[in-house]
Short mmCIF file of C-alpha atoms in Angstrom, two decimals:
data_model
loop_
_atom_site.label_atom_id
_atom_site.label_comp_id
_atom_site.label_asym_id
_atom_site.label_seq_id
_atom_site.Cartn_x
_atom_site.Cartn_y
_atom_site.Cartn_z
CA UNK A 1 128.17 112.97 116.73
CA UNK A 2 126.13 110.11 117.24
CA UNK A 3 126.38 107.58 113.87
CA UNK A 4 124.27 104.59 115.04
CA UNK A 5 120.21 105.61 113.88
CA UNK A 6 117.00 103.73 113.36
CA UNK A 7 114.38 105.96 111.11
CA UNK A 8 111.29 104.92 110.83
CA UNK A 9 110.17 106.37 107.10
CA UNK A 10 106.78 107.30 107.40
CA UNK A 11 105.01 107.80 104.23
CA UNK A 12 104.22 111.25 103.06
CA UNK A 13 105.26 113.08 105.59
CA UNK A 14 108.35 114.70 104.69
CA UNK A 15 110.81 111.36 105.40
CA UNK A 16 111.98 111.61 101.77
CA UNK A 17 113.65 115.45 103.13
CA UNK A 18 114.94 113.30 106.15
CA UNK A 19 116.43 110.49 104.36
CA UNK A 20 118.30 112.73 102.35
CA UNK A 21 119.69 114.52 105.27
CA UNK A 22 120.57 110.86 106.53
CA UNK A 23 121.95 109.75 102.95
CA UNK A 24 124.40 112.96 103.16
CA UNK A 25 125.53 112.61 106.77
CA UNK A 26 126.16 108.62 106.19
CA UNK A 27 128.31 108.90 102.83
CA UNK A 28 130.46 112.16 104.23
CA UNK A 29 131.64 109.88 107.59
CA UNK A 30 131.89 106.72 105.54
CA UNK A 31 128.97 104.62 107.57
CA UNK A 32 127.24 101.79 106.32
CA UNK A 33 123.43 101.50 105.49
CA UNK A 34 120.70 98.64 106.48
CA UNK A 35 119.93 98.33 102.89
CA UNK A 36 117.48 96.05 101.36
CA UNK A 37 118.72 92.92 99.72
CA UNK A 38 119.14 93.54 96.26
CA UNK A 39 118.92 97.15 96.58
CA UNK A 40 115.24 99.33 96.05
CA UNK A 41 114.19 101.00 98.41
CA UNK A 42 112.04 99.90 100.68
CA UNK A 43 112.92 96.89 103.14
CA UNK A 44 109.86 94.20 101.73
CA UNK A 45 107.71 96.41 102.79
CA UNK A 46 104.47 96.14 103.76
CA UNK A 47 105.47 92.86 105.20
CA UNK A 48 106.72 93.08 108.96
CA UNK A 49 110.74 94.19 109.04
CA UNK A 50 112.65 90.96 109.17
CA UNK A 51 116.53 91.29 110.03
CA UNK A 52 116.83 88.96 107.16
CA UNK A 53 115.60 91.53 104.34
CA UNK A 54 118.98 93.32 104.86
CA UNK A 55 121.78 92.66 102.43
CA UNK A 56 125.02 91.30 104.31
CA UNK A 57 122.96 90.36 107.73
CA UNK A 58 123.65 86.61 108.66
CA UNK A 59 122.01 85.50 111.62
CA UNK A 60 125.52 83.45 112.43
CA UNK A 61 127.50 86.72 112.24
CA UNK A 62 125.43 89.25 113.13
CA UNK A 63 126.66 92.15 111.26
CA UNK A 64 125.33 95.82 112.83
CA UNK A 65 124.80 98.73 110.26
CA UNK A 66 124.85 102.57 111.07
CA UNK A 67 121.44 103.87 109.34
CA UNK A 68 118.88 101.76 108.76
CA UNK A 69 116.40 104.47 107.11
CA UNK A 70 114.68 102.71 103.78
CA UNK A 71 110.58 102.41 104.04
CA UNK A 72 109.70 99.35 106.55
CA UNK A 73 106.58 97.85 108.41
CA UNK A 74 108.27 98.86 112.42
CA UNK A 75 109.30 95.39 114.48
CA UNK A 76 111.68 96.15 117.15
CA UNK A 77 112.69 92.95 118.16
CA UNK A 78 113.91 92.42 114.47
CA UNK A 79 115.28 95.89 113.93
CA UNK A 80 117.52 95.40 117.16
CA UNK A 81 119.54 92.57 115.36
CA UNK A 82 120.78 94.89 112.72
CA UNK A 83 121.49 97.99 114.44
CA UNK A 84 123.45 98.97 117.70
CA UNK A 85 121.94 98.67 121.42
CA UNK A 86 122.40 102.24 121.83
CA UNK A 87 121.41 103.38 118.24
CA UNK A 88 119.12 106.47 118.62
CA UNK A 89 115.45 105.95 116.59
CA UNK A 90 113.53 108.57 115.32
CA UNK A 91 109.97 109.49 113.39
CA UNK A 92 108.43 111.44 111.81
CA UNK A 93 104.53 112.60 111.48
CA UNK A 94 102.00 114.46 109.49
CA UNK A 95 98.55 115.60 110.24
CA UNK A 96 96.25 112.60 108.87
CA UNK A 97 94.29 114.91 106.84
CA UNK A 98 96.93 116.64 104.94
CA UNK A 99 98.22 112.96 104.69
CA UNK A 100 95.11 111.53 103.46
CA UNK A 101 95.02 113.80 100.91
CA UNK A 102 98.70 113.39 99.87
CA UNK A 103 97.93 109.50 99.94
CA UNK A 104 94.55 109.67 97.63
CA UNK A 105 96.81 111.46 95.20
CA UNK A 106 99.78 110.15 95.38
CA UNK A 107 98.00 106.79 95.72
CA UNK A 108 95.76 107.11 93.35
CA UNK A 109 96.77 103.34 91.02
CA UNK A 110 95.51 100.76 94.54
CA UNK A 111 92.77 99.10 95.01
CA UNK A 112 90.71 101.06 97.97
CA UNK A 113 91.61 104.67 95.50
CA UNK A 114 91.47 103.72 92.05
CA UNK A 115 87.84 103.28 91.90
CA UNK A 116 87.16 106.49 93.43
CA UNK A 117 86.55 109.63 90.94
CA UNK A 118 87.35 112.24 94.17
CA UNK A 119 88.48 111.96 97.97
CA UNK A 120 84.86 112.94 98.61
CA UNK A 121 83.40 110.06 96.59
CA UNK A 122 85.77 107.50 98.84
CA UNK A 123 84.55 109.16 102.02
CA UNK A 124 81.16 108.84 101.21
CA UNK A 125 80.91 105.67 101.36
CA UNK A 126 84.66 104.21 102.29
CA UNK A 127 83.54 100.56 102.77
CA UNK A 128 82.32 100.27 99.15
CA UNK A 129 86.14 100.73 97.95
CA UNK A 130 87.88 99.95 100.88
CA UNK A 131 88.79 96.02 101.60
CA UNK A 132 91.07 95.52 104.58
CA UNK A 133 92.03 92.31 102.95
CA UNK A 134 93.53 94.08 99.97
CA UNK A 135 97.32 93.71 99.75
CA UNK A 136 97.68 97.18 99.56
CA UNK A 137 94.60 98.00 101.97
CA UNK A 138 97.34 100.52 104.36
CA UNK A 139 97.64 103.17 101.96
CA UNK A 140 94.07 104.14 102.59
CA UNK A 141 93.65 104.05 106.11
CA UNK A 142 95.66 105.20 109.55
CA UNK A 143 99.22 104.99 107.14
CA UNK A 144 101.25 105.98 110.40
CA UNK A 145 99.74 103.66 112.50
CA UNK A 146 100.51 100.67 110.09
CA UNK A 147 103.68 101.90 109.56
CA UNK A 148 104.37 101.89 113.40
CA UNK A 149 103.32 97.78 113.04
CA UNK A 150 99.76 98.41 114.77
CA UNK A 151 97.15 96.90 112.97
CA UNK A 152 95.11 100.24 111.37
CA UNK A 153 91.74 98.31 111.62
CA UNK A 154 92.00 97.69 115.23
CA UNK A 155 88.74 98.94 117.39
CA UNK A 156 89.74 102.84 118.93
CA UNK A 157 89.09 102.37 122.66
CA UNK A 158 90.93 104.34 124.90
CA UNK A 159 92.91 101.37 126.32
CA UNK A 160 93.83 100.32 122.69
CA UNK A 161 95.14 103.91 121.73
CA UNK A 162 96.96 104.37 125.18
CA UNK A 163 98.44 100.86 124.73
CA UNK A 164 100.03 102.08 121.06
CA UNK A 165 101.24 105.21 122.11
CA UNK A 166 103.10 103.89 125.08
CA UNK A 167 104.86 101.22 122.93
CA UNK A 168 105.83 103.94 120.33
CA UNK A 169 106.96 106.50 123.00
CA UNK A 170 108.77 102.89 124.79
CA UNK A 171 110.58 102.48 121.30
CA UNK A 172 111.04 105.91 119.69
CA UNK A 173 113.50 108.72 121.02
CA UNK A 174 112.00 111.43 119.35
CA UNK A 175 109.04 111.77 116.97
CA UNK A 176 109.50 115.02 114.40
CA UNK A 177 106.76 116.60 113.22
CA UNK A 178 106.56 117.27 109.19
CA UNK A 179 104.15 120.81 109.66
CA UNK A 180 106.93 122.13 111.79
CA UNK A 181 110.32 120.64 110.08
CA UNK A 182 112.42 123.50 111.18
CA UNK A 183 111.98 122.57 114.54
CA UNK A 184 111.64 119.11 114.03
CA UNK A 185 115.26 119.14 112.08
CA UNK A 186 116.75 121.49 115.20
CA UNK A 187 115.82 119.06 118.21
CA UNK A 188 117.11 116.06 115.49
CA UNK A 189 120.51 118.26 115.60
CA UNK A 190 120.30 118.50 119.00
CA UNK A 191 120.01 115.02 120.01
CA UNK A 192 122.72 113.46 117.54
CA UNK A 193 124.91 116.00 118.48
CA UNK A 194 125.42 116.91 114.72
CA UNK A 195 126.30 120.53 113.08
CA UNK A 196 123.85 123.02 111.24
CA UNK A 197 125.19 121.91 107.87
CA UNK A 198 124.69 118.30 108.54
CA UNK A 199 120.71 118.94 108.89
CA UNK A 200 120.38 121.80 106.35
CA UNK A 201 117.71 120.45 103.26
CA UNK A 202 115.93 121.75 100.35
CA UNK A 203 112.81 119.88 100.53
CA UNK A 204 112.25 116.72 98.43
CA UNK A 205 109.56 114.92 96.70
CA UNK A 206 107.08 117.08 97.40
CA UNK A 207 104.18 117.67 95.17
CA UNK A 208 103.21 120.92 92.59
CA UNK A 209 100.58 123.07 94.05
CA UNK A 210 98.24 122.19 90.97
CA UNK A 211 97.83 118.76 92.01
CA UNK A 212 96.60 119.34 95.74
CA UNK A 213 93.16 119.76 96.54
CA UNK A 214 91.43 122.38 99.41
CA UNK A 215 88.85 120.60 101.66
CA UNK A 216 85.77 121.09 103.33
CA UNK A 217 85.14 120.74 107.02
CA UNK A 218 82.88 118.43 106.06
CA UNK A 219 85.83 116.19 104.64
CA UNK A 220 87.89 117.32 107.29
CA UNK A 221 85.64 115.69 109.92
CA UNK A 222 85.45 112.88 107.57
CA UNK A 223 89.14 111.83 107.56
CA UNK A 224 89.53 112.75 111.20
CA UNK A 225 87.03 110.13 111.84
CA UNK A 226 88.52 107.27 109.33
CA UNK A 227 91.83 107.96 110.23
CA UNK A 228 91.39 107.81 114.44
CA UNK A 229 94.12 106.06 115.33
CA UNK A 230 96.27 108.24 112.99
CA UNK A 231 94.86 111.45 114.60
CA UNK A 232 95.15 110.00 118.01
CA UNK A 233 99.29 109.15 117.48
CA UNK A 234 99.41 112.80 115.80
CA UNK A 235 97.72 115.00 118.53
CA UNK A 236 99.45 113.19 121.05
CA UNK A 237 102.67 113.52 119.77
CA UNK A 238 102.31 117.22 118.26
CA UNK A 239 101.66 117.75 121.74
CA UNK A 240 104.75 116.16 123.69
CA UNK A 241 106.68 117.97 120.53
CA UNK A 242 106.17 121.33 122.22
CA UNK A 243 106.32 120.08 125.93
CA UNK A 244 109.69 118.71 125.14
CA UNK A 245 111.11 121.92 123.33
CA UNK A 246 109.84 124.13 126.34
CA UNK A 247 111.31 121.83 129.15
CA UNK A 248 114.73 121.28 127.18
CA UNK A 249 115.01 124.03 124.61
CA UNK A 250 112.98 126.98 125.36
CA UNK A 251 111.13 129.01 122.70
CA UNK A 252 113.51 131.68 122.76
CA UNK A 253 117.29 129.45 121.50
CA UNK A 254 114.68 127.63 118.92
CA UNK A 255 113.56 130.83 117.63
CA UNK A 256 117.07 131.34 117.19
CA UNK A 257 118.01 128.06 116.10
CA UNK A 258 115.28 128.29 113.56
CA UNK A 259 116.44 131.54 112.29
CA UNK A 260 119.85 130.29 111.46
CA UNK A 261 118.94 126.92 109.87
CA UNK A 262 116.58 129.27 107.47
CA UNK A 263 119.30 131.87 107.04
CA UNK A 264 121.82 128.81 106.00
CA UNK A 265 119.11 127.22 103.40
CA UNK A 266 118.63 130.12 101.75
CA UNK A 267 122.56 131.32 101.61
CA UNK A 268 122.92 127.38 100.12
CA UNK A 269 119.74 128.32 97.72
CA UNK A 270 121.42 131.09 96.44
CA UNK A 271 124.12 128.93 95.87
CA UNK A 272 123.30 125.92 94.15
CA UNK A 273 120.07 126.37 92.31
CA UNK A 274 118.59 127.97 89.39
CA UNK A 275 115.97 130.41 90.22
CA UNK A 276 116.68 129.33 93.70
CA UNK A 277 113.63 126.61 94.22
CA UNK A 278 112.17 123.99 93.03
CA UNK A 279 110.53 123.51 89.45
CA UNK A 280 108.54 121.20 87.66
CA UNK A 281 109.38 117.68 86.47
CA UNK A 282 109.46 118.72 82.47
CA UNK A 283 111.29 122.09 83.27
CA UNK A 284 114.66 119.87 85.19
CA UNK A 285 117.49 119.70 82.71
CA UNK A 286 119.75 116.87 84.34
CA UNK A 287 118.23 113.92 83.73
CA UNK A 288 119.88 111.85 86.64
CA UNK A 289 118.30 114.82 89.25
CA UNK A 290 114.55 114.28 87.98
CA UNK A 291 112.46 112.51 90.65
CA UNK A 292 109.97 109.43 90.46
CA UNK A 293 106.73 110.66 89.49
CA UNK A 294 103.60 108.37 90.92
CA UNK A 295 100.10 108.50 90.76
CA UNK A 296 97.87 111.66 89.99
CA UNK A 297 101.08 113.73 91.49
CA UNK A 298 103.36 116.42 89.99
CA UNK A 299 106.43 115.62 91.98
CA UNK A 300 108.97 118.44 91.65
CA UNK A 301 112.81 118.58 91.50
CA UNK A 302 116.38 121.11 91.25
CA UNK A 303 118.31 122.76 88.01
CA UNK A 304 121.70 123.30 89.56
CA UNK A 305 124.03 126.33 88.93
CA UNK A 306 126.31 126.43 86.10
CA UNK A 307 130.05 126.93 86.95
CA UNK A 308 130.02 125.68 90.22
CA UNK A 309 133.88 124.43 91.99
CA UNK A 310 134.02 120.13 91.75
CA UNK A 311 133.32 120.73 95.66
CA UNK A 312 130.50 123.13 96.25
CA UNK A 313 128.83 121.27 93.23
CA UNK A 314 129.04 117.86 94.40
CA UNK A 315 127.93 119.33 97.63
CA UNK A 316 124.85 121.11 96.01
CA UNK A 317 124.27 117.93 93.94
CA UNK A 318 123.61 116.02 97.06
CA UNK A 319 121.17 118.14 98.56
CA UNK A 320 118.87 117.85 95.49
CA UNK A 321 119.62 113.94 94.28
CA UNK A 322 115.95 112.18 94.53
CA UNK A 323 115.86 109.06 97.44
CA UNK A 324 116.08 107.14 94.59
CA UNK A 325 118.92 107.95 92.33
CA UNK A 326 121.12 108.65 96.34
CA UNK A 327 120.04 105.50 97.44
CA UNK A 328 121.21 103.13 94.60
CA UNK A 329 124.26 105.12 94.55
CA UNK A 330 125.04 104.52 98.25
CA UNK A 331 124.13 100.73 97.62
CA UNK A 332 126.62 100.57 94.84
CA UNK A 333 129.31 101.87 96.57
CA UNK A 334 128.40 99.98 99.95
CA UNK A 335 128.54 96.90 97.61
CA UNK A 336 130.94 97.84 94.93
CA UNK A 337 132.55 94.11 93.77
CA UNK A 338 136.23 93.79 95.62
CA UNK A 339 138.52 93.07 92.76
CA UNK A 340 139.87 89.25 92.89
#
């Protein structure tokens, strides 16, 4: 199994199912996480990644972590101090109008958003809420392609977008796509050499139904058309998704491979939680298992199984701990004080 990994985090788009799978894999084989000094969780972001935002990097002893996974602005040349020469990096993506919408929700409290009483009203007229200056300007325009380290302002000429999408393909080993994560997850498997239960998730941070909002072609069009450079990255790369699982995989074994990941989740469902899914923040019991909530979302979260074994619950209790609550853990025990 491969143990050396760069992810980049995207935001909204799934990465908070795929850190935990990373989380899980990195505490059961003892590896150690790129972590941001002090602990939080995200690596000074939205400032460039700087190997110097790591806890326990010194540029005299150059220290190399396992996972570096936590949310970052994507600078090779910087990542490459921290992490192995042969450590595998990965992405993941989301259609820029389902992200959009997650974003204007989940968003809701910065500048370019908080002004605006609907999506709709924003689109309408972006320019009157959106400032590129603002320090929080990204969340409202071409996310991925800011958090790739391309400047999501930049004019869209074809030279421009061919230019970014060779550097990302230069840099990234595989790019997962959040509308098909089963697949996504099974190529991930495939190409870290890892087993079924190592990818196997119950999905995280993801929002309650009541707080997501249909749209119009009209909108559709809309965000298409403010998000181009986002929608350029995402068609490409939806696209080289499939060619690469029909030159190396064939339809057929990820059918199958598909089939079984679902058959495990739901087995572990059955398993570990209540009512076997996920439930609203005011319904979850355990404190310590509730998830952040932000903005205008509902973000939703586990009730374990009573009577589990100490193993199959601490087990179960992994697959449902929010980023958040697994990430300071890991920190803590990555940095636990050595007795004098």
């Amino acid at each position: 199994p491969k143990t050396d990994i760069v992810f980049l985090k995207v935001h909204k788009s799934a990465s908070s199912t795929v850190m935990n799978i990373l989380f899980r894999f990195g505490e059961t084989h003892n590896l150690t996480f790129a972590f941001p000094i002090g602990g939080g969780n995200q690596l000074f972001y939205p400032q460039h990644f700087l190997a110097r935002f790591v806890q326990g990097f010194s540029p005299r002893s150059p220290r190399r972590f396992n996972i570096l996974c936590h949310h970052m602005r994507f600078l090779q040349s910087e990542v490459q101090k921290v992490v192995s020469h042969s450590a595998i990096y990965f992405s993941i993506l989301r259609n820029p109008v389902q992200l959009m919408e997650s974003s204007f929700a989940y968003y809701k409290g910065t500048s370019a958003f908080s002004r605006a009483r609907s999506l709709e009203e924003f689109l309408s007229q972006p320019y009157h809420y959106y400032n590129p200056a603002d320090s929080d300007s990204h969340y409202a325009r071409n996310l991925m392609t800011f958090d790739f380290g391309f400047n999501p302002d930049g004019e869209v000429s074809v030279k421009r977008v061919q230019l970014m999408l060779k550097a990302i393909e230069a840099s990234f080993d595989l790019l997962l796509i959040s509308e098909y994560f089963d697949e996504s997850v099974v190529l991930l498997k495939e190409m870290l050499c890892w087993d079924l239960d190592s990818i196997v998730s119950f999905p995280l941070n993801i929002r309650d139904s009541s707080t997501k909002s249909s749209l119009s072609n009209t909108i559709v069009e809309k965000i298409k058309d403010w998000n181009r450079l986002d929608w350029e990255i995402y068609t490409h790369f939806n696209r080289t998704f499939w060619e690469r699982i029909d030159r190396d995989f064939g339809r057929e074994r990820m059918q199958q491979e598909v089939k079984a990941l679902r058959e495990r989740r739901a087995e572990l469902a059955r398993t570990c939680l209540q009512g076997m899914g996920s439930v609203a923040p005011k319904y979850i019991k355990d404190s310590s298992l509730r998830p952040l909530q932000h903005g205008s979302a509902k973000i939703l979260g586990y009730n374990l199984n009573q009577g589990l074994d100490k193993e199959t619950e601490l087990m179960c209790r992994r697959l449902v701990t929010p980023e958040l609550q697994y990430s300071s853990a890991l920190y803590k025990k990555q940095f636990a004080r050595k007795p004098p």
